[in-house]
mmCIF file of N, CA and C and ligand atoms in Angstrom:
data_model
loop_
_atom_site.group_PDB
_atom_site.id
_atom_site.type_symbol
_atom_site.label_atom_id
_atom_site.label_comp_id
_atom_site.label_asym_id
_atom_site.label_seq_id
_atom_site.Cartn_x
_atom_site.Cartn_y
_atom_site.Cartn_z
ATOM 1 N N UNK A 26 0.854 -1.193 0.000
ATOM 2 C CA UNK A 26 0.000 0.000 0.000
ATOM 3 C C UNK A 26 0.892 1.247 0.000
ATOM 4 N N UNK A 27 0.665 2.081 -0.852
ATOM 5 C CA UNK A 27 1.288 3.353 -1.194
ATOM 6 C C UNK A 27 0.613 4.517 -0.601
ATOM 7 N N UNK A 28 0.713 5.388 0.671
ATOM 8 C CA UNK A 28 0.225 6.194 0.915
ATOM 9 C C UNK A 28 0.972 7.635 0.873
ATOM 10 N N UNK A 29 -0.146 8.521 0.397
ATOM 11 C CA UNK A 29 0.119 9.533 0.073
ATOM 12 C C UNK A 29 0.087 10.981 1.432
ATOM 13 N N UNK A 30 0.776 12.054 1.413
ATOM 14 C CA UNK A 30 0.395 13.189 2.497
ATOM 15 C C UNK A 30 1.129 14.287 1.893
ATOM 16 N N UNK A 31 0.763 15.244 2.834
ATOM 17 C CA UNK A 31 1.045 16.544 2.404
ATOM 18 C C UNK A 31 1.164 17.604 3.109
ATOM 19 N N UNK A 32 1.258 19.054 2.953
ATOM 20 C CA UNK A 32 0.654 19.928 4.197
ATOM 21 C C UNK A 32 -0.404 20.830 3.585
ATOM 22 N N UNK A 33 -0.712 21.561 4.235
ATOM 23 C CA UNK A 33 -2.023 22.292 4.406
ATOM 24 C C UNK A 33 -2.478 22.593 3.174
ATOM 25 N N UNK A 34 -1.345 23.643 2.742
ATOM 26 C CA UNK A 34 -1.324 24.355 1.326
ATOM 27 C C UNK A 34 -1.083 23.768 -0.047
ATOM 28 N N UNK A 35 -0.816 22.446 0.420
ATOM 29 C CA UNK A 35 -0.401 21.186 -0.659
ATOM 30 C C UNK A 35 1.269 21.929 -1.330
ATOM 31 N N UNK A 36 1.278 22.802 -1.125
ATOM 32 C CA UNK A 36 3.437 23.245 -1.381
ATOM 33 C C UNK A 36 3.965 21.989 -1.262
ATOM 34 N N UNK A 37 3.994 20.869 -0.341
ATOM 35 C CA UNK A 37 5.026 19.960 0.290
ATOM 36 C C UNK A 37 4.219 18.755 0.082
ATOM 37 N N UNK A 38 4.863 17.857 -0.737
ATOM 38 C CA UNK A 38 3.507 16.375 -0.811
ATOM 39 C C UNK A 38 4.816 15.365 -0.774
ATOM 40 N N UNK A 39 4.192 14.172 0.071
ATOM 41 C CA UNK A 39 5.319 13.254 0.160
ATOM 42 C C UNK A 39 4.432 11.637 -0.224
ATOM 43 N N UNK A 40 5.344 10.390 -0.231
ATOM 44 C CA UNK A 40 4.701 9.613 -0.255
ATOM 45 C C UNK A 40 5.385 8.272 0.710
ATOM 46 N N UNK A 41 4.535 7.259 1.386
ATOM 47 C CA UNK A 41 5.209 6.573 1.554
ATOM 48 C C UNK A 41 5.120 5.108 1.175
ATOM 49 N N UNK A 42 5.979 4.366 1.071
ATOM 50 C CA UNK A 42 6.166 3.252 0.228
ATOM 51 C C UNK A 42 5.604 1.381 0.602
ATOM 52 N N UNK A 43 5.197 1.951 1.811
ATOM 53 C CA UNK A 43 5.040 0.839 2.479
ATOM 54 C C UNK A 43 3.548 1.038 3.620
ATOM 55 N N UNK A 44 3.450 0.057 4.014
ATOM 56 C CA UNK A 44 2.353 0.759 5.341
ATOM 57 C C UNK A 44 3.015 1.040 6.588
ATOM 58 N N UNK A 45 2.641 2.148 7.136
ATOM 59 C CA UNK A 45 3.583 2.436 8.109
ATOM 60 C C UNK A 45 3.520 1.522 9.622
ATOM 61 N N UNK A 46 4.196 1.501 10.295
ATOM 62 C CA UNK A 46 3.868 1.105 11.509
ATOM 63 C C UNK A 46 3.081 1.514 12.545
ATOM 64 N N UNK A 47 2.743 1.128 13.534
ATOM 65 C CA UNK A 47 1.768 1.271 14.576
ATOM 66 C C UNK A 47 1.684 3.374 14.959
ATOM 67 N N UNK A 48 0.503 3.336 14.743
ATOM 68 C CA UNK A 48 0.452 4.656 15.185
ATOM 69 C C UNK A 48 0.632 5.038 16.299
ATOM 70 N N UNK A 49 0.928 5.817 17.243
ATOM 71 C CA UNK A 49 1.024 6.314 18.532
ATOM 72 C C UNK A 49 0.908 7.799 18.193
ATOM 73 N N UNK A 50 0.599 7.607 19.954
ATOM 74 C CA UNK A 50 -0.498 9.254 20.303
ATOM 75 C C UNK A 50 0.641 9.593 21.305
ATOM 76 N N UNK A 51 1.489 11.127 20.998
ATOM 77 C CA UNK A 51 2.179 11.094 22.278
ATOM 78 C C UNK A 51 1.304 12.546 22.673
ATOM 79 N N UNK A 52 1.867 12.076 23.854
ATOM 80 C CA UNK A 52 1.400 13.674 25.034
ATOM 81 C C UNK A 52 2.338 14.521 25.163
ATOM 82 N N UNK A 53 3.262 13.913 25.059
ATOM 83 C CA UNK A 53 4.038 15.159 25.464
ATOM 84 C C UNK A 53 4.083 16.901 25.182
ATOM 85 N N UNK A 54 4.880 17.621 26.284
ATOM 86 C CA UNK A 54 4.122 19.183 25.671
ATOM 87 C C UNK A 54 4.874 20.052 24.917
ATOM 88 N N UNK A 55 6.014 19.047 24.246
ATOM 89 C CA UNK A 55 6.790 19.830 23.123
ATOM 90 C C UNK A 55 5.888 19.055 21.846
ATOM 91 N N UNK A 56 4.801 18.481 21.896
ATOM 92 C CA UNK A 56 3.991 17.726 20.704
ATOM 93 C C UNK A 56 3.101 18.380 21.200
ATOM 94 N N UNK A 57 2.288 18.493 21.760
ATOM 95 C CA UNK A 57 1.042 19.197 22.198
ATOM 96 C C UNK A 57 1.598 20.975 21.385
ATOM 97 N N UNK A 58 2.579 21.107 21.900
ATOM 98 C CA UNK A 58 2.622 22.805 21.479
ATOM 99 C C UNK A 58 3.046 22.979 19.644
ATOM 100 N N UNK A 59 3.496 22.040 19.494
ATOM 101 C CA UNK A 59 4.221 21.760 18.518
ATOM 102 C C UNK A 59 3.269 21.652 16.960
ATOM 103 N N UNK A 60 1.797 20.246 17.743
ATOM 104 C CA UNK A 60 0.552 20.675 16.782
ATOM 105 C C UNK A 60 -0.447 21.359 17.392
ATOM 106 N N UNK A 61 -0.444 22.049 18.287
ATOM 107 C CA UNK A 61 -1.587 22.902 18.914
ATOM 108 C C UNK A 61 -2.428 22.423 19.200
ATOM 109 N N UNK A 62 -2.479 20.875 19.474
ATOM 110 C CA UNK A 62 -3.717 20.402 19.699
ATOM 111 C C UNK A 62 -2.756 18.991 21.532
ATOM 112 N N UNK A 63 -4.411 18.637 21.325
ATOM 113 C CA UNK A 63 -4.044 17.870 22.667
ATOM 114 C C UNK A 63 -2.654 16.659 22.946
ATOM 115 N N UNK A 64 -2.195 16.157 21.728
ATOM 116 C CA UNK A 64 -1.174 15.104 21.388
ATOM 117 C C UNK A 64 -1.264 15.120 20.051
ATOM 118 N N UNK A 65 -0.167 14.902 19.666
ATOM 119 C CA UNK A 65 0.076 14.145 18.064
ATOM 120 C C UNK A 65 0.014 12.351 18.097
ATOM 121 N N UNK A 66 -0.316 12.417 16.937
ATOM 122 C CA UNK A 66 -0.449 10.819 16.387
ATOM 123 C C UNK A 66 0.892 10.869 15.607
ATOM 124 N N UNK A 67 1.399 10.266 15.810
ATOM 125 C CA UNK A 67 2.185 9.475 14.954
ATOM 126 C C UNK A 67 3.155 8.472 14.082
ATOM 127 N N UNK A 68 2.907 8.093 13.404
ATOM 128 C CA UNK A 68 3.397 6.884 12.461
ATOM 129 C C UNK A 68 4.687 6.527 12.243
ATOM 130 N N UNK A 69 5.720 5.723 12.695
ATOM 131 C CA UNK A 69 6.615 5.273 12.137
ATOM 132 C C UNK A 69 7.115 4.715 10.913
ATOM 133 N N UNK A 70 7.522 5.642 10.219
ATOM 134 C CA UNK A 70 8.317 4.957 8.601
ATOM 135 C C UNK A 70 9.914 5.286 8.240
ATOM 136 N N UNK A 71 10.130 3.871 8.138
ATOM 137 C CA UNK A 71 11.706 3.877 7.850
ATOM 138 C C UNK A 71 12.187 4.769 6.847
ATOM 139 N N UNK A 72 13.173 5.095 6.725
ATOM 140 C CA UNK A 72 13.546 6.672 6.283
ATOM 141 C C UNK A 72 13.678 5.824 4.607
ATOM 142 N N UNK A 73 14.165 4.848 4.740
ATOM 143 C CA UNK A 73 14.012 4.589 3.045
ATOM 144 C C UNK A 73 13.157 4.736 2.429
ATOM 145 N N UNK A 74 11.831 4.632 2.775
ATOM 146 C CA UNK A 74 10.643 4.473 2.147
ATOM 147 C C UNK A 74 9.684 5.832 2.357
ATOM 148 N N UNK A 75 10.326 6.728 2.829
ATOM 149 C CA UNK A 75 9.826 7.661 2.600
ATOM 150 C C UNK A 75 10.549 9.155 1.812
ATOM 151 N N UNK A 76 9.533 9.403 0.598
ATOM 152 C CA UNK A 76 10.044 10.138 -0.555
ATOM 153 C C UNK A 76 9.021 11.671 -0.680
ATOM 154 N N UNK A 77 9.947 12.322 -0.463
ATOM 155 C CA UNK A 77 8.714 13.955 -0.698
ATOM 156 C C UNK A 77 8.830 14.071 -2.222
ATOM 157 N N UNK A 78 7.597 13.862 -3.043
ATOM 158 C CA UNK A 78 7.864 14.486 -4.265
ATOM 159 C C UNK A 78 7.443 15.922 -4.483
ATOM 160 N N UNK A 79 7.467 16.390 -3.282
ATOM 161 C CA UNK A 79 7.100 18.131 -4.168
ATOM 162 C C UNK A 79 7.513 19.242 -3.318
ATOM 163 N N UNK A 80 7.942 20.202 -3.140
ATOM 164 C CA UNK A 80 8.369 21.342 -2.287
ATOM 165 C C UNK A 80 9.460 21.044 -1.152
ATOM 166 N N UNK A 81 10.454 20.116 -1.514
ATOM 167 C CA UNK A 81 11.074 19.803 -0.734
ATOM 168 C C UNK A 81 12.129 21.165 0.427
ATOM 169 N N UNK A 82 12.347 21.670 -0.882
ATOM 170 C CA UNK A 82 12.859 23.219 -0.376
ATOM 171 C C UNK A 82 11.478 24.091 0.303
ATOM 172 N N UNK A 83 10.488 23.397 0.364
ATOM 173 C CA UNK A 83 9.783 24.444 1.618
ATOM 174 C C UNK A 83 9.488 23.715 2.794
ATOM 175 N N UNK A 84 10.179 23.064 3.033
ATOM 176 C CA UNK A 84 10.742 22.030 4.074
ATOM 177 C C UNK A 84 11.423 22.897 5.259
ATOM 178 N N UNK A 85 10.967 23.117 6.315
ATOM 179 C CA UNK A 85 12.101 23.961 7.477
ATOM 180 C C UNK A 85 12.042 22.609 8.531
ATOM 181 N N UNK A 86 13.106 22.721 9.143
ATOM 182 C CA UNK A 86 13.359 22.405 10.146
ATOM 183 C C UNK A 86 13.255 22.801 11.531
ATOM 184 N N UNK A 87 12.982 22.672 12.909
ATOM 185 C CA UNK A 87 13.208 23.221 13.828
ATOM 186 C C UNK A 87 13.821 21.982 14.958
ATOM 187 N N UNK A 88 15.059 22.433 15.415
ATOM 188 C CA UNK A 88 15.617 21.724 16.225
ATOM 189 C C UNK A 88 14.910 21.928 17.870
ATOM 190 N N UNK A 89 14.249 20.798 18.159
ATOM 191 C CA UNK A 89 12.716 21.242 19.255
ATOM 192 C C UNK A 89 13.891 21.016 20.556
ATOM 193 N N UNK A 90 14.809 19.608 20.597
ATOM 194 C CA UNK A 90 15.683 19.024 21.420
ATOM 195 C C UNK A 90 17.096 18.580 20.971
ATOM 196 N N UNK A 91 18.118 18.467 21.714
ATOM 197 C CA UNK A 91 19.111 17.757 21.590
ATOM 198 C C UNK A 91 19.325 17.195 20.265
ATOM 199 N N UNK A 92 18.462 16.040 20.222
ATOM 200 C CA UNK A 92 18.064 14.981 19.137
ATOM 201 C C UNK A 92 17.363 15.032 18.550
ATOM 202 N N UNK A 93 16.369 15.889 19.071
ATOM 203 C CA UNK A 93 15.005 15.894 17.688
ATOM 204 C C UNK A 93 15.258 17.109 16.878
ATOM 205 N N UNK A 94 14.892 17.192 16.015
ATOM 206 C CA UNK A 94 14.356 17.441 14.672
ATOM 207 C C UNK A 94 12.826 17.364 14.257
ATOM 208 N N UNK A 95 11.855 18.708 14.089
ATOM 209 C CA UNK A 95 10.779 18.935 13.657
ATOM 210 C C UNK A 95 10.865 19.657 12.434
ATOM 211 N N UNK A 96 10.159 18.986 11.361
ATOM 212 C CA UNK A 96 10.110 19.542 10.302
ATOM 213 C C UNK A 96 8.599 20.180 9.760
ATOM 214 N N UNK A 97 8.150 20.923 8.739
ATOM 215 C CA UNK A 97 7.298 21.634 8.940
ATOM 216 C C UNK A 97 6.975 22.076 7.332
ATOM 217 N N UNK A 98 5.633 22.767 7.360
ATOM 218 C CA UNK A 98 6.014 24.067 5.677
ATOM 219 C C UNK A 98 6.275 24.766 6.061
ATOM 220 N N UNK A 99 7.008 25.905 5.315
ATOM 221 C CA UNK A 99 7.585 26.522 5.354
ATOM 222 C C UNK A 99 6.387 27.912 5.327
ATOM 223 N N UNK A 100 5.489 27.730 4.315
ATOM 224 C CA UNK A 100 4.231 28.723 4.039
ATOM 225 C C UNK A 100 3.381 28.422 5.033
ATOM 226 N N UNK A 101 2.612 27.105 5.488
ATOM 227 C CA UNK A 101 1.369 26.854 5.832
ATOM 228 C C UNK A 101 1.539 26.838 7.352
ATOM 229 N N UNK A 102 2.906 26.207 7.696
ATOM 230 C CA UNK A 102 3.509 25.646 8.860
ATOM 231 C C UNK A 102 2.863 24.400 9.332
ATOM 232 N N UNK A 103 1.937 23.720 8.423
ATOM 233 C CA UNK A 103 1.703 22.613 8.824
ATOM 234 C C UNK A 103 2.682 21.383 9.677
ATOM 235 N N UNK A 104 2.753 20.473 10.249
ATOM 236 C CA UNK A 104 3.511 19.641 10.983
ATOM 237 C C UNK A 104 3.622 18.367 10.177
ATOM 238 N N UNK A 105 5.065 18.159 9.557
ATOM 239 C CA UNK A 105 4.900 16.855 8.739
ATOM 240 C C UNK A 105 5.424 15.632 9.217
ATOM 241 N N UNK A 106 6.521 16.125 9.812
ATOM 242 C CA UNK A 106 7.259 14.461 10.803
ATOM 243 C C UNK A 106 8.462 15.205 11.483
ATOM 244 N N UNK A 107 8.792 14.233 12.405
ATOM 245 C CA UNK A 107 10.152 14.349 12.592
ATOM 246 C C UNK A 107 10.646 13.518 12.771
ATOM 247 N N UNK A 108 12.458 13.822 13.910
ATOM 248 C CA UNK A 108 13.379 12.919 13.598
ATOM 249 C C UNK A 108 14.254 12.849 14.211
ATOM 250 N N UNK A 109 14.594 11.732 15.479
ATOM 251 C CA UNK A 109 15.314 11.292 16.130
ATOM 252 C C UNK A 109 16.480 11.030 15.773
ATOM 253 N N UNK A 110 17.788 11.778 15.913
ATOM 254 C CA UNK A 110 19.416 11.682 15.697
ATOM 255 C C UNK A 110 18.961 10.076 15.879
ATOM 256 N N UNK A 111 20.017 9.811 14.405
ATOM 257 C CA UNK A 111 19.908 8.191 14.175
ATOM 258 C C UNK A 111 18.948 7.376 14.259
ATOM 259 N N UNK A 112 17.947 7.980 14.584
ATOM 260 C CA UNK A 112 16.814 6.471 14.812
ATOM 261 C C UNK A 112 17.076 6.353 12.756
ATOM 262 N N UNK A 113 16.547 4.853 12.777
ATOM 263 C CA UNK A 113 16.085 4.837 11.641
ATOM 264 C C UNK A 113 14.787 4.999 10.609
ATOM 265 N N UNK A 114 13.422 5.700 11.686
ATOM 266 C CA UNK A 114 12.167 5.944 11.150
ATOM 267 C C UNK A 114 12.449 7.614 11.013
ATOM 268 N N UNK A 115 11.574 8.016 10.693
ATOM 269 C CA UNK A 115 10.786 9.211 10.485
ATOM 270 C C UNK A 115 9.643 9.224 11.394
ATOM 271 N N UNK A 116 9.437 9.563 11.976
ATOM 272 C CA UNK A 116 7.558 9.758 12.988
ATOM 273 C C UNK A 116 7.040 10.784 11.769
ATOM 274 N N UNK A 117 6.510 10.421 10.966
ATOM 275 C CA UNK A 117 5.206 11.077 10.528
ATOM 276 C C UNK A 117 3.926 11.526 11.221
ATOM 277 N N UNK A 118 3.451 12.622 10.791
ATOM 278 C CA UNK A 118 2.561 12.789 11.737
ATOM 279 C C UNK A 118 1.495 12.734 10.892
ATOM 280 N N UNK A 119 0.372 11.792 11.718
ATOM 281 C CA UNK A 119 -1.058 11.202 10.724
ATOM 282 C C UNK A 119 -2.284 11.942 10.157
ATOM 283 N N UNK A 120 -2.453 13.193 10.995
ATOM 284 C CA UNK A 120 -2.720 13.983 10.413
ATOM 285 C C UNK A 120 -2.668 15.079 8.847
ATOM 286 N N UNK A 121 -1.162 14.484 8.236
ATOM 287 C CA UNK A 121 -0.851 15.252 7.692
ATOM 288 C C UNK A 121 -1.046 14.130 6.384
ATOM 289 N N UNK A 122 -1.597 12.819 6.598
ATOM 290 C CA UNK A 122 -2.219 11.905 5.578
ATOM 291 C C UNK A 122 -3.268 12.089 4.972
ATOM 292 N N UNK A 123 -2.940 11.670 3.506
ATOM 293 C CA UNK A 123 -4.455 12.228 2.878
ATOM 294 C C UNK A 123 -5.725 10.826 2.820
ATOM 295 N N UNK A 124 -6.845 11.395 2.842
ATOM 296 C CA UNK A 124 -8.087 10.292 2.969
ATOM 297 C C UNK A 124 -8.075 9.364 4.474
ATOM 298 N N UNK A 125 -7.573 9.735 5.152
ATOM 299 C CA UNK A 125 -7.737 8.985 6.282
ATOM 300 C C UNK A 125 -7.884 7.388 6.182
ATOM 301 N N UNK A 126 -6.345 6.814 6.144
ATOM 302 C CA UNK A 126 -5.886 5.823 5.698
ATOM 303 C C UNK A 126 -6.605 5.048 7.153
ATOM 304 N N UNK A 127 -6.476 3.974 7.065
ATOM 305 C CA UNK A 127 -6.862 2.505 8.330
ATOM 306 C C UNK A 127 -5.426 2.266 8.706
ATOM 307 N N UNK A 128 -5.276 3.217 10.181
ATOM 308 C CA UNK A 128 -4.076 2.795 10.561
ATOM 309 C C UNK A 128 -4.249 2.247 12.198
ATOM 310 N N UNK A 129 -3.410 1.260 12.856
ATOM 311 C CA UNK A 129 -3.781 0.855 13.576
ATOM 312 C C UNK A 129 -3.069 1.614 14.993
ATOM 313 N N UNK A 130 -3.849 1.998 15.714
ATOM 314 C CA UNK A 130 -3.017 2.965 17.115
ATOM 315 C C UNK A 130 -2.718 2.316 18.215
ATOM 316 N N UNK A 131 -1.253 2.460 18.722
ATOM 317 C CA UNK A 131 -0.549 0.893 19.531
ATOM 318 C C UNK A 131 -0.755 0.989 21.177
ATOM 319 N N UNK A 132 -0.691 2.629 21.050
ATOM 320 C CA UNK A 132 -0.099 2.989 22.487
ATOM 321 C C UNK A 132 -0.196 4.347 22.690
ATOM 322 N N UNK A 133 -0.569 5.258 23.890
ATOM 323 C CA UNK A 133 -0.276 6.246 24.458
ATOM 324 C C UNK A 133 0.781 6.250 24.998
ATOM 325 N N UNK A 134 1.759 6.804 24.968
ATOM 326 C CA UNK A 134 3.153 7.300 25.288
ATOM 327 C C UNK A 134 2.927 9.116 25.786
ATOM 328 N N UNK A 135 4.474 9.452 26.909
ATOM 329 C CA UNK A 135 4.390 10.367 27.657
ATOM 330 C C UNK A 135 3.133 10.907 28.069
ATOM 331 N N UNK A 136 2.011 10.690 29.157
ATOM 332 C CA UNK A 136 0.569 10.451 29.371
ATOM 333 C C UNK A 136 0.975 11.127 30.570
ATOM 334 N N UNK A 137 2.123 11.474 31.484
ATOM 335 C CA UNK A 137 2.330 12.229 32.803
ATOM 336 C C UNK A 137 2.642 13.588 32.482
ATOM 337 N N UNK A 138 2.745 13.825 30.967
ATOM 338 C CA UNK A 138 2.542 14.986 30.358
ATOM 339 C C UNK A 138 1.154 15.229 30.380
ATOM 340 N N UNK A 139 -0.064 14.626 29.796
ATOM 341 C CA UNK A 139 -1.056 14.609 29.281
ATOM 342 C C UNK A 139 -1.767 15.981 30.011
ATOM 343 N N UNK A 140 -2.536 16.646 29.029
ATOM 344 C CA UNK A 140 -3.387 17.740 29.125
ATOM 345 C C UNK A 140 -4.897 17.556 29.566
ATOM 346 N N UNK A 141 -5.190 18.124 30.988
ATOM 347 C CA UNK A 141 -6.205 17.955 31.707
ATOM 348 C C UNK A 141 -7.246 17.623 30.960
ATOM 349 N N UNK A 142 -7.718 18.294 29.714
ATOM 350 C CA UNK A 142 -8.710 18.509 29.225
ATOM 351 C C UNK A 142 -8.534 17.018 27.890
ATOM 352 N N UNK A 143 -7.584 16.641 28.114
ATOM 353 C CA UNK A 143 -7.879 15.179 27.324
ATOM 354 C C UNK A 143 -8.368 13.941 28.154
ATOM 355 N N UNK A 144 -9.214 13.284 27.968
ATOM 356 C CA UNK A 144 -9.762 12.203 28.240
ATOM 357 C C UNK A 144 -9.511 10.441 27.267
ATOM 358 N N UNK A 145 -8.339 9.911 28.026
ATOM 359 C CA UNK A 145 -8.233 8.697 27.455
ATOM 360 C C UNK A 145 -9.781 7.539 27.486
ATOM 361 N N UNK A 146 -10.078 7.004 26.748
ATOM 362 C CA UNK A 146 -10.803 5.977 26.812
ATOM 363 C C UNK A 146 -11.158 4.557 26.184
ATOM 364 N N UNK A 147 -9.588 4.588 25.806
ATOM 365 C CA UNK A 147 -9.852 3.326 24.707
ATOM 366 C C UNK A 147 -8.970 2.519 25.723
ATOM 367 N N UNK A 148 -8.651 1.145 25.097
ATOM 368 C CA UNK A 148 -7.830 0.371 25.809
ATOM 369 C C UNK A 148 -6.509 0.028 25.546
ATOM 370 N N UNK A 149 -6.264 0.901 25.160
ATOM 371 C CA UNK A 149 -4.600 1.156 24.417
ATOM 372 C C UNK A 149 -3.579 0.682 25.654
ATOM 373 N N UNK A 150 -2.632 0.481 26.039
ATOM 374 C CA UNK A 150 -1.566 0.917 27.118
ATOM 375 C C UNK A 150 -0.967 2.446 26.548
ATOM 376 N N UNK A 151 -1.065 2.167 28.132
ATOM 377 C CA UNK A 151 -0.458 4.216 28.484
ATOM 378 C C UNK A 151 0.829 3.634 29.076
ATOM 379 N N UNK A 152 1.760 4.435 28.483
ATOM 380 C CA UNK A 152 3.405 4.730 29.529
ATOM 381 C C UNK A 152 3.084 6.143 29.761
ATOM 382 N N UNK A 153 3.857 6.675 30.925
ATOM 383 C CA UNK A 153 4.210 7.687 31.975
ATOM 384 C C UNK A 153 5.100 8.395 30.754
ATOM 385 N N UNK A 154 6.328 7.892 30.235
ATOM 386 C CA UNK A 154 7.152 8.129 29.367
ATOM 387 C C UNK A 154 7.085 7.710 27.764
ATOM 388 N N UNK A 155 8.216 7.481 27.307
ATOM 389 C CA UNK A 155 8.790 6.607 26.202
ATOM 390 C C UNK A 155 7.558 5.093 26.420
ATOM 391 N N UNK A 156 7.797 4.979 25.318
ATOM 392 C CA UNK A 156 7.197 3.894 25.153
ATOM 393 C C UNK A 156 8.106 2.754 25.403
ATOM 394 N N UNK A 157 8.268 1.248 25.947
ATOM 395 C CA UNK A 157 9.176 0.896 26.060
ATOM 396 C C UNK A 157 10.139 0.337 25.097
ATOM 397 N N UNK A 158 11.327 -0.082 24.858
ATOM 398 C CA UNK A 158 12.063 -0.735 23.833
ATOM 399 C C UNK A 158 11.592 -1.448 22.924
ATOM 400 N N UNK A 159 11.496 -1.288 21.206
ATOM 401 C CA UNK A 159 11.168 -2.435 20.629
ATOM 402 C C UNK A 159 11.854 -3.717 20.624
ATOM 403 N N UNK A 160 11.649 -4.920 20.825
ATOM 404 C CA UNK A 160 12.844 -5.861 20.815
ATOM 405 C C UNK A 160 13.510 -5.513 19.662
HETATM 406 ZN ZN1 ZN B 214 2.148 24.091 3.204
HETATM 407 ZN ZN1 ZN B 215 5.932 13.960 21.873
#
């Protein structure tokens, strides 16, 4: 399955090559501030398989931490993924997918962040933090 995304203004369209991995919702409040909303969702895809075909130069970066890397438009400022020094995914963020693909959501992660006014209610597992190690 080939899925497609973009940002707001459609300037920046990417695709990815594979189906991505398990979605996650983090709390944390450099993601909360980051999409203005209560947590981001988002998708793990290995950096090979993911290809921007359009506005690559309206691509900014913002260095949020140490290690991370948030990338963005440059016009719309939509939120497209970011990127952990060396990990080998990309966190896409699911929002920024077009047609609202069937993706499956694994886990709440950083939740001792979580914003009063969000209400968990599914049966996901919650970590306090990080989610734990993949084997
Ligand atoms: Zn844009
Ligand atoms: Zn986060």
């Amino acid at each position: 399955m080939i899925l497609s995304g973009g940002c707001l203004c459609a300037l920046v369209r990417y695709r990815i090559l594979n189906t991505p991995g398990p979605l996650i919702y983090c709390h944390c409040s450099q993601c909360r501030k980051a999409q203005g909303a209560g947590f981001a969702a988002n998708v793990p895809v290995p950096r090979a398989n993911f290809e921007v075909t359009k506005g690559a130069d309206c691509i900014k970066a913002y260095q949020s931490s140490k290690d991370k890397t948030r990338y963005f438009c440059a016009k719309c400022s939509s939120p497209l993924y970011s990127y952990l020094r060396e990990a080998s995914n990309y966190r896409i963020r699911a929002g920024s997918l077009d047609d609202g693909p069937e993706l499956s959501p694994s886990a709440h992660i950083f939740v001792a962040s979580k914003a009063n006014w969000v209400t968990l209610n599914d049966d996901l597992p919650q970590f306090s933090e990080k989610e734990p190690r993949q084997p």
